[in-house]
Amino acid sequence: MATIKKYETDVCKCEDYAAVASLLGSEEQCAERSVPHIPGTVLIELDGTIFYPEGGGQPCDLGTIAGIPVVDVFLAKGTETIYHRLQVAADTELPTVGSDVFCKLDWDRRLSHMQLHSAEHLLSGLILRNWHGVNKGFHMGSDYATLDILFPPDGDVKEFSQGMLEQLELDANQIVWENIEVATHFCTSADQAASHPLRKPLAIDEGITVVCIGGGAELYDCCACCGTHVPSTGSIGLIQLLKTENYKGMIRMTFTAGLPAFHNASLRQRITDALCVRYSADIGSLMERISVQEQKNGAVRKELYDLKKDLLREEAECLLSEWLQGTVDGKPLASIGVYRYTRYSADDLQALGHAVEESLPGPVALVSVREHTAILLSPGAPHAGNLVRDYANMYKGRGGGKAKLARAIFERAEDLEMFLDLIEKHLRA
Ligand SMILES: [Zn+2]
């Protein structure tokens, strides 16, 4: 049965009563109508619906029917029947076929879709009129939408300059402030639809809806579209262009509008307020203050790097002098020399390892205590990487390396100690 599309005649109706035409709960019932069955859900068909089914780049409406959450709305393939998928639990009381049910839209979601979709028409119309760019693709997310624009290959314009984007954003918002009618014309044939100055060719030949923003010399857009749109441009509220990027030989423009644009602006406002407090700056001087702070941070990082380099050079001299005396850590040479450091990271110790690797008295482990990591050094035999590969995983360690230098990383300090103990015993044997 064809469902009456109430959203086409009253796009602002967010609550309604409708009669239940059918309920499909079982796999067999769904198979009979060639619609997908999903366990834990029931499909409900109404005589007429305010719920927009997914289509034309616009996601479906959500809300409740008889107090039961609606999780999907779709037009069954090759039919004019709209199904609403209800999320049901064991104790859900389903309405009976023929009864009237109360339907309620998630209005914030619908309004956001209407605002984003109408903004898409407006931007597409302006881009075509100003620069002959053609809208070749449209995608709508929950709080933004994208347009794929193709500029004529033989034209001068290849991409959006900053000036073009600023002009486009201002022009679009000016049309919002003028509160121009967004008219929807239902056409029974392609010929009737083609009597309108359409922006792009028709994809279907009957039951066509043509959406026009303005008219005559002030016609900003005219396009066949089955989605939901605001009744006049003022309801779009605000249009914000977010970014442009190259996409498959076209330019993908990301924008937001209306309620999502308001949330986006509020979030950015809170972030910039917090940054202004953190940097003791007003909005006009914030970027300069951040830049000064970044320069200071860079200088401190450089100083730290130089100091660490000096420290590691001293540590290397210490090791080399000990090894010259034939001792390790003040004691006679064991099967492996273990040095524990609390101050250094594993990366620091790897640099230290490279500084001393040519003068090793035998196998040596440089241990970063805070990272539970050992840098194993060897004159070549035994193979440091093989020692890590063969023994580290016994204590949930990981890592690896080459013959002269390898890294063994552990989750716990005690695992690292047991690993070192095992290596010591293995090398002594
Ligand atoms: Zn549309």
Coordinates of C-alpha atoms and ligand atoms in Angstrom, one line a residue:
M1 CA 0.0 0.0 0.0
A2 CA 1.3 3.5 -0.9
T3 CA 2.0 5.4 2.3
I4 CA 0.8 9.0 2.4
K5 CA 3.9 11.2 2.7
K6 CA 2.6 13.8 5.2
Y7 CA 6.1 15.4 5.4
E8 CA 5.6 16.6 1.8
T9 CA 2.5 18.6 2.6
D10 CA 3.4 19.8 6.1
V11 CA 7.1 19.7 6.6
C12 CA 6.9 21.3 10.1
K13 CA 4.4 18.7 11.5
C14 CA 6.4 17.0 14.3
E15 CA 3.5 15.2 16.1
D16 CA 0.6 13.2 14.5
Y17 CA -1.8 10.4 14.8
A18 CA -1.8 7.6 12.2
A19 CA -3.5 4.3 11.7
V20 CA -1.4 1.1 11.8
A21 CA -1.6 -0.6 8.3
S22 CA 0.6 -3.6 9.1
L23 CA 3.1 -5.0 11.6
L24 CA 5.9 -7.3 10.5
G25 CA 7.6 -9.1 13.5
S26 CA 8.6 -12.5 12.2
E27 CA 11.2 -13.5 9.6
E28 CA 8.4 -15.0 7.4
Q29 CA 6.3 -11.7 7.5
C30 CA 9.4 -9.7 6.4
A31 CA 10.3 -12.2 3.7
E32 CA 6.8 -12.0 2.2
R33 CA 7.2 -8.2 1.7
S34 CA 11.0 -8.5 0.7
V35 CA 12.1 -6.3 3.6
P36 CA 15.0 -7.1 5.9
H37 CA 14.3 -8.8 9.3
I38 CA 16.4 -7.7 12.2
P39 CA 16.0 -9.6 15.6
G40 CA 14.8 -7.3 18.4
T41 CA 12.9 -5.0 16.0
V42 CA 9.5 -4.9 14.4
L43 CA 8.5 -3.1 11.2
I44 CA 5.4 -0.9 11.3
E45 CA 3.5 0.5 8.3
L46 CA 1.2 3.4 8.8
D47 CA -1.5 4.8 6.5
G48 CA 0.4 8.1 6.4
T49 CA 3.6 9.3 8.0
I50 CA 5.4 12.4 9.2
F51 CA 8.7 10.4 9.2
Y52 CA 11.0 11.0 6.2
P53 CA 12.7 7.8 5.0
E54 CA 16.3 7.9 4.1
G55 CA 16.9 9.1 0.5
G56 CA 18.4 11.8 -1.7
G57 CA 21.5 12.2 0.6
Q58 CA 19.4 12.9 3.6
P59 CA 19.3 10.4 6.6
C60 CA 15.9 9.3 7.9
D61 CA 13.9 10.8 10.7
L62 CA 13.9 9.2 14.1
G63 CA 11.5 9.6 17.1
T64 CA 8.8 7.4 18.6
I65 CA 5.6 5.6 17.5
A66 CA 3.2 4.7 20.4
G67 CA 6.1 5.6 22.7
I68 CA 8.4 2.9 21.1
P69 CA 11.7 4.2 19.7
V70 CA 12.0 4.4 15.9
V71 CA 15.5 3.3 14.8
D72 CA 15.1 3.4 11.0
V73 CA 12.6 4.5 8.4
F74 CA 12.9 3.4 4.7
L75 CA 10.9 3.2 1.5
A76 CA 10.7 -0.5 0.5
K77 CA 12.5 -1.0 -2.8
G78 CA 10.3 -0.7 -5.9
T79 CA 7.2 0.2 -3.9
E80 CA 5.6 3.4 -2.4
T81 CA 5.4 1.8 1.1
I82 CA 7.3 3.3 4.0
Y83 CA 8.3 1.1 6.9
H84 CA 9.3 2.3 10.4
R85 CA 11.7 0.0 12.3
L86 CA 10.8 -0.1 16.1
Q87 CA 13.3 -1.2 18.7
V88 CA 11.3 -3.7 20.9
A89 CA 12.1 -5.4 24.2
A90 CA 10.4 -8.5 25.7
D91 CA 7.9 -6.4 27.6
T92 CA 7.1 -3.9 24.7
E93 CA 3.4 -3.6 24.1
L94 CA 2.9 -3.3 20.4
P95 CA -0.2 -1.5 18.9
T96 CA -2.7 -3.5 17.0
V97 CA -3.3 -3.3 13.2
G98 CA -6.1 -0.7 12.6
S99 CA -5.5 1.2 15.8
D100 CA -4.4 4.9 15.8
V101 CA -0.9 5.5 17.2
F102 CA 0.8 8.7 18.4
C103 CA 3.8 9.6 16.3
K104 CA 6.5 12.0 17.5
L105 CA 9.6 13.2 15.6
D106 CA 13.0 13.8 17.1
W107 CA 12.5 17.4 16.0
D108 CA 16.1 18.6 16.6
R109 CA 17.3 16.0 14.2
R110 CA 14.7 16.8 11.5
L111 CA 15.2 20.5 11.8
S112 CA 19.0 20.1 11.4
H113 CA 18.5 18.0 8.3
M114 CA 16.1 20.5 6.8
Q115 CA 18.5 23.4 7.6
L116 CA 21.6 21.5 6.2
H117 CA 19.6 20.3 3.1
S118 CA 18.2 23.8 2.3
A119 CA 21.7 25.3 2.8
E120 CA 23.0 22.8 0.3
H121 CA 20.5 24.0 -2.3
L122 CA 21.4 27.6 -1.7
L123 CA 25.2 27.1 -1.8
S124 CA 24.9 24.9 -5.0
G125 CA 22.7 27.5 -6.7
L126 CA 25.2 30.3 -5.8
I127 CA 28.3 28.3 -6.8
L128 CA 26.7 27.5 -10.2
R129 CA 25.6 31.1 -10.8
N130 CA 28.8 32.8 -9.7
W131 CA 31.5 30.4 -11.0
H132 CA 29.7 27.7 -13.1
G133 CA 30.7 25.0 -10.5
V134 CA 28.3 22.0 -10.6
N135 CA 27.2 20.0 -7.6
K136 CA 28.1 16.4 -8.4
G137 CA 27.6 14.8 -4.9
F138 CA 26.0 15.5 -1.6
H139 CA 26.4 13.8 1.8
M140 CA 24.8 14.7 5.1
G141 CA 26.2 13.8 8.5
S142 CA 24.4 14.6 11.8
D143 CA 26.1 18.0 12.2
Y144 CA 27.6 18.9 8.9
A145 CA 27.2 18.2 5.1
T146 CA 29.5 18.0 2.2
L147 CA 29.2 19.1 -1.5
D148 CA 31.4 17.8 -4.3
I149 CA 31.8 20.7 -6.8
L150 CA 33.2 20.2 -10.4
F151 CA 34.3 23.4 -12.1
P152 CA 34.3 23.5 -15.9
P153 CA 37.6 21.9 -17.1
D154 CA 38.1 24.7 -19.7
G155 CA 37.2 27.5 -17.3
D156 CA 39.4 29.9 -15.3
V157 CA 38.2 28.8 -11.9
K158 CA 39.9 25.5 -10.7
E159 CA 39.4 25.9 -6.9
F160 CA 37.9 28.2 -4.3
S161 CA 40.1 31.1 -3.2
Q162 CA 39.8 32.5 0.3
G163 CA 38.0 35.5 -1.2
M164 CA 35.5 33.3 -3.1
L165 CA 34.7 31.4 0.1
E166 CA 34.2 34.6 2.1
Q167 CA 31.9 36.0 -0.6
L168 CA 30.0 32.8 -0.9
E169 CA 29.4 32.5 2.9
L170 CA 28.3 36.2 3.1
D171 CA 26.0 35.9 0.0
A172 CA 24.4 32.7 1.4
N173 CA 23.8 34.2 4.8
Q174 CA 22.4 37.4 3.2
I175 CA 19.7 35.3 1.4
V176 CA 19.0 33.6 4.8
W177 CA 18.4 37.1 6.4
E178 CA 16.1 38.0 3.5
N179 CA 13.8 35.1 4.5
I180 CA 13.0 34.1 0.9
E181 CA 10.3 31.4 0.3
V182 CA 11.5 27.9 -0.4
A183 CA 8.7 26.6 -2.6
T184 CA 8.0 22.9 -3.3
H185 CA 6.2 22.0 -6.5
F186 CA 4.8 18.5 -7.0
C187 CA 5.0 17.5 -10.7
T188 CA 3.2 14.5 -12.2
S189 CA 5.4 14.3 -15.3
A190 CA 9.0 15.0 -16.4
D191 CA 7.6 17.6 -18.9
Q192 CA 5.8 19.5 -16.1
A193 CA 9.0 19.4 -13.9
A194 CA 11.1 20.6 -16.9
S195 CA 9.0 23.7 -17.2
H196 CA 11.0 24.9 -14.1
P197 CA 14.5 26.3 -14.7
L198 CA 16.2 23.2 -13.2
R199 CA 19.8 23.3 -12.1
K200 CA 20.5 19.7 -13.1
P201 CA 18.9 17.1 -15.4
L202 CA 16.1 14.9 -14.0
A203 CA 16.9 11.4 -12.8
I204 CA 13.3 10.1 -12.7
D205 CA 10.3 10.7 -15.0
E206 CA 7.3 10.8 -12.6
G207 CA 6.3 11.9 -9.1
I208 CA 9.0 14.6 -9.2
T209 CA 9.3 17.3 -6.5
V210 CA 10.9 20.5 -7.6
V211 CA 12.3 22.8 -4.9
C212 CA 12.8 26.5 -5.7
I213 CA 14.5 29.2 -3.6
G214 CA 13.1 32.6 -4.7
G215 CA 11.8 33.3 -8.2
G216 CA 12.2 35.5 -11.3
A217 CA 15.4 37.5 -11.3
E218 CA 15.8 36.5 -7.6
L219 CA 15.8 32.8 -8.3
Y220 CA 18.7 31.4 -6.2
D221 CA 18.2 27.7 -6.9
C222 CA 15.8 25.3 -8.6
C223 CA 16.3 21.6 -8.4
A224 CA 14.4 18.3 -8.3
C225 CA 14.7 16.9 -4.8
C226 CA 12.8 14.5 -2.6
G227 CA 14.2 15.7 0.8
T228 CA 12.7 18.0 3.4
H229 CA 13.5 21.7 3.4
V230 CA 12.7 24.7 5.5
P231 CA 9.6 26.7 4.3
S232 CA 11.7 29.9 4.0
T233 CA 15.4 30.7 4.1
G234 CA 15.2 32.5 7.4
S235 CA 14.7 29.2 9.2
I236 CA 18.2 28.1 8.0
G237 CA 19.4 30.5 10.7
L238 CA 23.1 30.5 9.8
I239 CA 25.4 29.0 7.2
Q240 CA 29.1 28.3 8.0
L241 CA 31.7 27.0 5.5
L242 CA 34.1 24.8 7.4
K243 CA 36.7 23.6 4.8
T244 CA 37.4 22.7 1.2
E245 CA 39.7 19.9 0.0
N246 CA 40.5 18.2 -3.3
Y247 CA 38.4 15.1 -3.9
K248 CA 38.6 12.9 -7.1
G249 CA 39.3 15.9 -9.4
M250 CA 36.5 17.9 -7.7
I251 CA 36.5 20.2 -4.7
R252 CA 34.7 18.8 -1.6
M253 CA 33.2 21.6 0.5
T254 CA 32.2 20.8 4.1
F255 CA 29.7 23.2 5.7
T256 CA 27.2 23.4 8.5
A257 CA 23.9 25.3 9.0
G258 CA 21.2 26.0 11.5
L259 CA 21.1 24.1 14.7
P260 CA 24.4 22.2 14.1
A261 CA 26.0 25.5 13.1
F262 CA 24.8 27.0 16.4
H263 CA 26.3 24.1 18.4
N264 CA 29.6 24.4 16.3
A265 CA 29.8 28.1 17.0
S266 CA 29.1 27.6 20.8
L267 CA 31.8 25.0 21.0
R268 CA 34.3 27.2 19.2
Q269 CA 33.3 30.1 21.5
R270 CA 33.9 28.0 24.7
I271 CA 37.3 26.8 23.3
T272 CA 38.5 30.3 22.4
D273 CA 37.3 31.7 25.7
A274 CA 39.3 29.0 27.6
L275 CA 42.4 29.8 25.4
C276 CA 42.1 33.5 26.1
V277 CA 42.0 32.8 29.8
R278 CA 45.0 30.4 29.6
Y279 CA 47.1 32.8 27.6
S280 CA 45.8 36.0 29.4
A281 CA 44.9 37.5 26.0
D282 CA 41.9 39.0 24.3
I283 CA 40.6 37.4 21.1
G284 CA 42.4 39.9 18.9
S285 CA 45.8 39.2 20.4
L286 CA 45.3 35.4 21.1
M287 CA 47.1 34.1 18.0
E288 CA 50.1 36.4 18.6
R289 CA 50.3 35.3 22.2
I290 CA 50.2 31.7 21.3
S291 CA 53.0 32.3 18.7
V292 CA 55.2 34.0 21.3
Q293 CA 54.6 31.1 23.8
E294 CA 55.5 28.5 21.1
Q295 CA 58.8 30.3 20.4
K296 CA 59.6 30.3 24.2
N297 CA 58.7 26.6 24.3
G298 CA 61.0 25.9 21.3
A299 CA 63.9 27.6 23.0
V300 CA 63.3 25.7 26.3
R301 CA 63.2 22.4 24.3
K302 CA 66.5 23.2 22.6
E303 CA 68.1 24.1 25.9
L304 CA 66.8 20.8 27.4
Y305 CA 68.2 18.9 24.4
D306 CA 71.6 20.4 24.7
L307 CA 71.7 19.8 28.5
K308 CA 70.7 16.1 28.0
K309 CA 73.4 15.7 25.3
D310 CA 76.0 17.0 27.8
L311 CA 74.7 14.7 30.5
L312 CA 74.8 11.6 28.3
R313 CA 78.3 12.5 27.1
E314 CA 79.4 12.5 30.8
E315 CA 77.6 9.2 31.4
A316 CA 79.4 7.7 28.4
E317 CA 82.8 8.9 29.7
C318 CA 82.0 7.3 33.1
L319 CA 81.2 3.9 31.5
L320 CA 84.3 4.0 29.2
S321 CA 86.6 4.9 32.2
E322 CA 85.2 2.0 34.2
W323 CA 85.6 -0.4 31.4
L324 CA 89.2 0.7 30.9
Q325 CA 89.8 -0.4 34.5
G326 CA 88.3 -3.8 33.7
T327 CA 85.3 -3.4 36.1
V328 CA 81.5 -3.0 35.7
D329 CA 79.7 -0.8 38.2
G330 CA 82.8 -1.0 40.5
K331 CA 82.7 -4.9 40.6
P332 CA 84.7 -7.4 38.5
L333 CA 83.2 -8.1 35.1
A334 CA 80.2 -10.4 35.3
S335 CA 78.6 -12.2 32.3
I336 CA 76.5 -9.1 31.6
G337 CA 77.0 -5.6 32.9
V338 CA 73.7 -4.1 34.1
Y339 CA 73.4 -0.3 34.6
R340 CA 70.1 1.1 36.0
Y341 CA 69.1 4.7 35.3
T342 CA 66.1 6.6 36.8
R343 CA 66.6 9.8 34.9
Y344 CA 66.7 8.6 31.3
S345 CA 64.2 7.3 28.8
A346 CA 64.9 4.2 26.6
D347 CA 65.5 6.6 23.7
D348 CA 68.1 8.5 25.7
L349 CA 69.8 5.2 26.7
Q350 CA 69.8 4.1 23.0
A351 CA 71.8 7.2 22.2
L352 CA 74.1 6.4 25.1
G353 CA 74.5 2.9 23.7
H354 CA 75.6 4.2 20.3
A355 CA 78.2 6.4 22.0
V356 CA 79.9 3.5 23.8
E357 CA 79.1 0.5 21.5
E358 CA 82.7 0.4 20.1
S359 CA 84.3 -0.1 23.5
L360 CA 82.1 -2.7 25.2
P361 CA 83.8 -5.0 27.8
G362 CA 81.2 -7.7 26.9
P363 CA 77.4 -7.7 26.9
V364 CA 75.8 -4.7 28.7
A365 CA 72.3 -3.8 29.6
L366 CA 71.3 -0.1 30.0
V367 CA 68.0 0.0 32.0
S368 CA 65.4 2.8 31.9
V369 CA 63.8 2.2 35.3
R370 CA 60.8 4.4 34.6
E371 CA 60.0 2.7 31.3
H372 CA 60.8 -0.9 32.3
T373 CA 63.0 -1.1 29.2
A374 CA 66.5 -2.5 28.7
I375 CA 68.8 -1.5 25.9
L376 CA 71.0 -4.6 25.3
L377 CA 74.5 -4.0 23.9
S378 CA 76.9 -6.6 22.6
P379 CA 80.2 -6.6 20.8
G380 CA 78.3 -8.9 18.3
A381 CA 78.4 -12.2 20.1
P382 CA 76.1 -13.1 21.8
H383 CA 73.5 -11.7 19.3
A384 CA 71.6 -9.0 21.3
G385 CA 68.5 -9.2 19.1
N386 CA 68.3 -13.0 19.5
L387 CA 68.6 -12.7 23.3
V388 CA 65.5 -10.5 23.3
R389 CA 63.7 -12.7 20.8
D390 CA 64.4 -15.9 22.8
Y391 CA 63.9 -14.8 26.4
A392 CA 61.8 -11.6 26.6
N393 CA 58.4 -13.2 25.9
M394 CA 58.9 -15.5 28.8
Y395 CA 58.1 -12.5 31.0
K396 CA 55.5 -10.8 28.7
G397 CA 58.3 -8.7 27.2
R398 CA 58.4 -7.5 23.6
G399 CA 61.0 -5.7 21.4
G400 CA 63.9 -6.8 19.2
G401 CA 66.9 -5.5 17.4
K402 CA 70.2 -6.4 15.7
A403 CA 73.3 -8.2 16.8
K404 CA 74.9 -5.2 18.5
L405 CA 71.9 -3.4 19.9
A406 CA 68.4 -4.5 20.9
R407 CA 65.5 -3.2 23.0
A408 CA 63.4 -5.3 25.5
I409 CA 60.3 -3.6 26.9
F410 CA 58.3 -5.0 29.8
E411 CA 55.0 -4.1 31.5
R412 CA 56.3 -4.5 35.0
A413 CA 59.7 -3.8 36.7
E414 CA 59.8 -7.3 38.2
D415 CA 59.5 -8.9 34.8
L416 CA 62.4 -6.9 33.5
E417 CA 64.5 -8.0 36.5
M418 CA 63.7 -11.6 36.0
F419 CA 64.6 -11.3 32.3
L420 CA 68.0 -9.8 33.2
D421 CA 68.6 -12.5 35.7
L422 CA 67.8 -15.2 33.1
I423 CA 70.2 -13.6 30.6
E424 CA 72.9 -13.4 33.2
K425 CA 72.5 -17.1 34.0
H426 CA 72.3 -18.1 30.3
L427 CA 75.5 -16.2 29.5
R428 CA 77.4 -17.5 32.5
A429 CA 76.6 -21.1 31.5
Ligands
ZN1 ZN 16.8 19.1 -1.3

